[in-house]
Amino acid sequence: MRIVIQRVLNASVSINNKVHSAISKGFLLLVGVTQTDTQEDVEWLANKVCSLRVFDDEEGVMNKSIQDIDGEILAVSQFTLMASYKKGNRPSYIRASSPDHSLPLYNSFVDKLKQLLNKDIATGVFGADMKVSLTNDGPVTICMDSKNKE
């Protein structure tokens, strides 16, 4: 699994010009799933997201987690995170998982975040044409890949 974490002041997802989900301070997560991903990937990434210390403490140092600030999360599925661009100029999405594999893992990821934070997680609609708006705070943007645990 691969995610892009963006620390935001606010974020929203619109579908057909209508806001579907919106959050205030917290994380916008873009989530991509490969065919080889498992529940182990879900667990590792969800735990990392919830304990990642990228919010400012009283001294202005990034020392607080989303749990510490009682922040919100908007998780949006995005198969294009799995793009391969090695050959030619048109990305290939062959590494992206099929919906029958990726949707259950995406839902499990959202459920695990909900369990860890003890609050609802805002989402987009899997497979929909979504418009994502955000105010990136910092900006702080971090990429994580469960197959490359840096």
Tab-separated table of C-alpha atoms in Angstrom:
chain	number	residue	atom	x	y	z
A	1	MET	CA	0.000	0.000	0.000
A	2	ARG	CA	1.122	3.495	-0.704
A	3	ILE	CA	-0.251	6.652	0.879
A	4	VAL	CA	0.362	10.354	0.601
A	5	ILE	CA	-0.226	12.166	3.882
A	6	GLN	CA	-0.942	15.863	3.732
A	7	ARG	CA	-1.254	17.898	6.918
A	8	VAL	CA	-4.209	20.185	6.288
A	9	LEU	CA	-6.120	23.036	7.863
A	10	ASN	CA	-9.157	21.746	5.945
A	11	ALA	CA	-9.974	19.372	3.115
A	12	SER	CA	-13.029	18.201	1.207
A	13	VAL	CA	-14.143	15.834	-1.524
A	14	SER	CA	-16.850	16.808	-3.989
A	15	ILE	CA	-18.685	14.523	-6.380
A	16	ASN	CA	-20.896	15.969	-9.125
A	17	ASN	CA	-20.308	19.493	-7.735
A	18	LYS	CA	-21.633	18.501	-4.316
A	19	VAL	CA	-19.485	18.206	-1.172
A	20	HIS	CA	-19.450	14.569	-0.081
A	21	SER	CA	-17.039	14.847	2.893
A	22	ALA	CA	-15.138	17.618	4.624
A	23	ILE	CA	-12.744	17.915	7.560
A	24	SER	CA	-11.000	20.638	9.486
A	25	LYS	CA	-7.455	20.339	10.909
A	26	GLY	CA	-5.887	16.947	10.360
A	27	PHE	CA	-4.755	14.695	7.498
A	28	LEU	CA	-5.836	14.233	3.916
A	29	LEU	CA	-4.745	10.707	2.976
A	30	LEU	CA	-4.507	9.524	-0.616
A	31	VAL	CA	-4.518	5.719	-0.576
A	32	GLY	CA	-3.285	3.321	-3.276
A	33	VAL	CA	-3.428	-0.475	-3.123
A	34	THR	CA	-1.460	-3.114	-5.056
A	35	GLN	CA	-2.448	-6.721	-5.744
A	36	THR	CA	0.194	-7.963	-3.269
A	37	ASP	CA	-1.079	-5.878	-0.330
A	38	THR	CA	-2.522	-7.627	2.702
A	39	GLN	CA	-4.033	-6.846	6.091
A	40	GLU	CA	-0.477	-6.572	7.413
A	41	ASP	CA	0.066	-3.538	5.149
A	42	VAL	CA	-3.188	-2.007	6.405
A	43	GLU	CA	-2.170	-2.449	10.056
A	44	TRP	CA	1.333	-1.053	9.590
A	45	LEU	CA	0.202	2.056	7.688
A	46	ALA	CA	-2.752	2.836	9.969
A	47	ASN	CA	-0.545	2.621	13.049
A	48	LYS	CA	2.110	4.829	11.427
A	49	VAL	CA	-0.453	7.450	10.390
A	50	CYS	CA	-1.960	7.670	13.859
A	51	SER	CA	1.391	7.976	15.643
A	52	LEU	CA	3.182	10.228	13.116
A	53	ARG	CA	4.314	13.358	14.973
A	54	VAL	CA	3.976	16.217	12.480
A	55	PHE	CA	1.787	18.686	14.364
A	56	ASP	CA	3.340	21.575	16.272
A	57	ASP	CA	3.668	21.546	20.042
A	58	GLU	CA	3.655	24.685	22.197
A	59	GLU	CA	7.219	25.531	21.077
A	60	GLY	CA	6.384	25.213	17.381
A	61	VAL	CA	8.196	21.864	17.034
A	62	MET	CA	6.528	19.046	15.090
A	63	ASN	CA	6.086	16.825	18.116
A	64	LYS	CA	2.378	15.953	18.258
A	65	SER	CA	0.384	13.220	16.517
A	66	ILE	CA	-3.093	13.405	15.050
A	67	GLN	CA	-4.260	11.686	18.236
A	68	ASP	CA	-2.628	14.375	20.384
A	69	ILE	CA	-4.424	17.216	18.587
A	70	ASP	CA	-7.735	15.342	18.208
A	71	GLY	CA	-7.448	15.906	14.454
A	72	GLU	CA	-9.632	14.605	11.647
A	73	ILE	CA	-8.826	12.379	8.671
A	74	LEU	CA	-10.167	12.354	5.125
A	75	ALA	CA	-9.086	9.152	3.318
A	76	VAL	CA	-9.455	9.056	-0.468
A	77	SER	CA	-8.747	6.011	-2.641
A	78	GLN	CA	-6.383	6.814	-5.494
A	79	PHE	CA	-5.167	4.048	-7.793
A	80	THR	CA	-2.911	6.488	-9.692
A	81	LEU	CA	-0.460	6.369	-6.761
A	82	MET	CA	0.605	3.010	-8.167
A	83	ALA	CA	1.578	4.482	-11.560
A	84	SER	CA	4.644	3.171	-13.319
A	85	TYR	CA	6.344	5.809	-15.456
A	86	LYS	CA	9.586	4.008	-16.273
A	87	LYS	CA	8.760	3.337	-19.920
A	88	GLY	CA	7.407	6.068	-22.158
A	89	ASN	CA	5.343	9.072	-21.146
A	90	ARG	CA	1.970	7.486	-20.528
A	91	PRO	CA	1.784	6.024	-17.006
A	92	SER	CA	0.865	2.391	-16.587
A	93	TYR	CA	-1.426	1.389	-13.733
A	94	ILE	CA	-0.795	-2.343	-13.978
A	95	ARG	CA	0.459	-2.404	-10.350
A	96	ALA	CA	-2.828	-0.981	-9.068
A	97	SER	CA	-5.067	-3.635	-7.579
A	98	SER	CA	-8.443	-4.580	-8.984
A	99	PRO	CA	-11.464	-3.265	-7.031
A	100	ASP	CA	-12.350	-6.719	-5.687
A	101	HIS	CA	-8.986	-6.764	-3.853
A	102	SER	CA	-8.402	-3.073	-3.163
A	103	LEU	CA	-11.855	-2.044	-1.913
A	104	PRO	CA	-11.843	-4.430	1.073
A	105	LEU	CA	-8.307	-3.323	2.014
A	106	TYR	CA	-9.198	0.356	1.654
A	107	ASN	CA	-12.282	-0.179	3.834
A	108	SER	CA	-10.192	-2.088	6.356
A	109	PHE	CA	-7.676	0.776	6.448
A	110	VAL	CA	-10.471	3.279	7.137
A	111	ASP	CA	-11.920	0.995	9.827
A	112	LYS	CA	-8.509	0.602	11.488
A	113	LEU	CA	-8.023	4.388	11.551
A	114	LYS	CA	-11.491	4.742	13.074
A	115	GLN	CA	-10.630	2.182	15.738
A	116	LEU	CA	-7.258	3.765	16.583
A	117	LEU	CA	-8.600	7.329	16.745
A	118	ASN	CA	-11.987	6.404	18.194
A	119	LYS	CA	-13.762	8.710	15.733
A	120	ASP	CA	-15.345	8.642	12.302
A	121	ILE	CA	-13.088	8.912	9.270
A	122	ALA	CA	-14.293	10.966	6.309
A	123	THR	CA	-13.946	9.301	2.913
A	124	GLY	CA	-14.480	9.805	-0.755
A	125	VAL	CA	-16.405	7.293	-2.864
A	126	PHE	CA	-14.329	4.403	-4.153
A	127	GLY	CA	-14.018	4.571	-7.946
A	128	ALA	CA	-15.870	7.887	-8.297
A	129	ASP	CA	-14.639	10.946	-10.181
A	130	MET	CA	-13.813	13.166	-7.196
A	131	LYS	CA	-12.637	16.738	-6.834
A	132	VAL	CA	-10.375	17.125	-3.811
A	133	SER	CA	-9.767	20.519	-2.217
A	134	LEU	CA	-7.365	21.227	0.596
A	135	THR	CA	-5.402	23.850	2.424
A	136	ASN	CA	-2.036	22.207	3.014
A	137	ASP	CA	-0.613	23.292	6.362
A	138	GLY	CA	3.130	23.975	6.277
A	139	PRO	CA	3.149	22.530	3.671
A	140	VAL	CA	3.725	19.109	5.192
A	141	THR	CA	3.433	16.195	2.772
A	142	ILE	CA	4.792	12.715	3.470
A	143	CYS	CA	4.743	9.628	1.280
A	144	MET	CA	4.649	6.155	2.864
A	145	ASP	CA	4.855	2.764	1.235
A	146	SER	CA	4.300	-0.411	3.246
A	147	LYS	CA	6.757	-2.230	0.967
A	148	ASN	CA	9.477	0.368	1.607
A	149	LYS	CA	9.449	1.016	5.357
A	150	GLU	CA	11.909	3.909	5.594
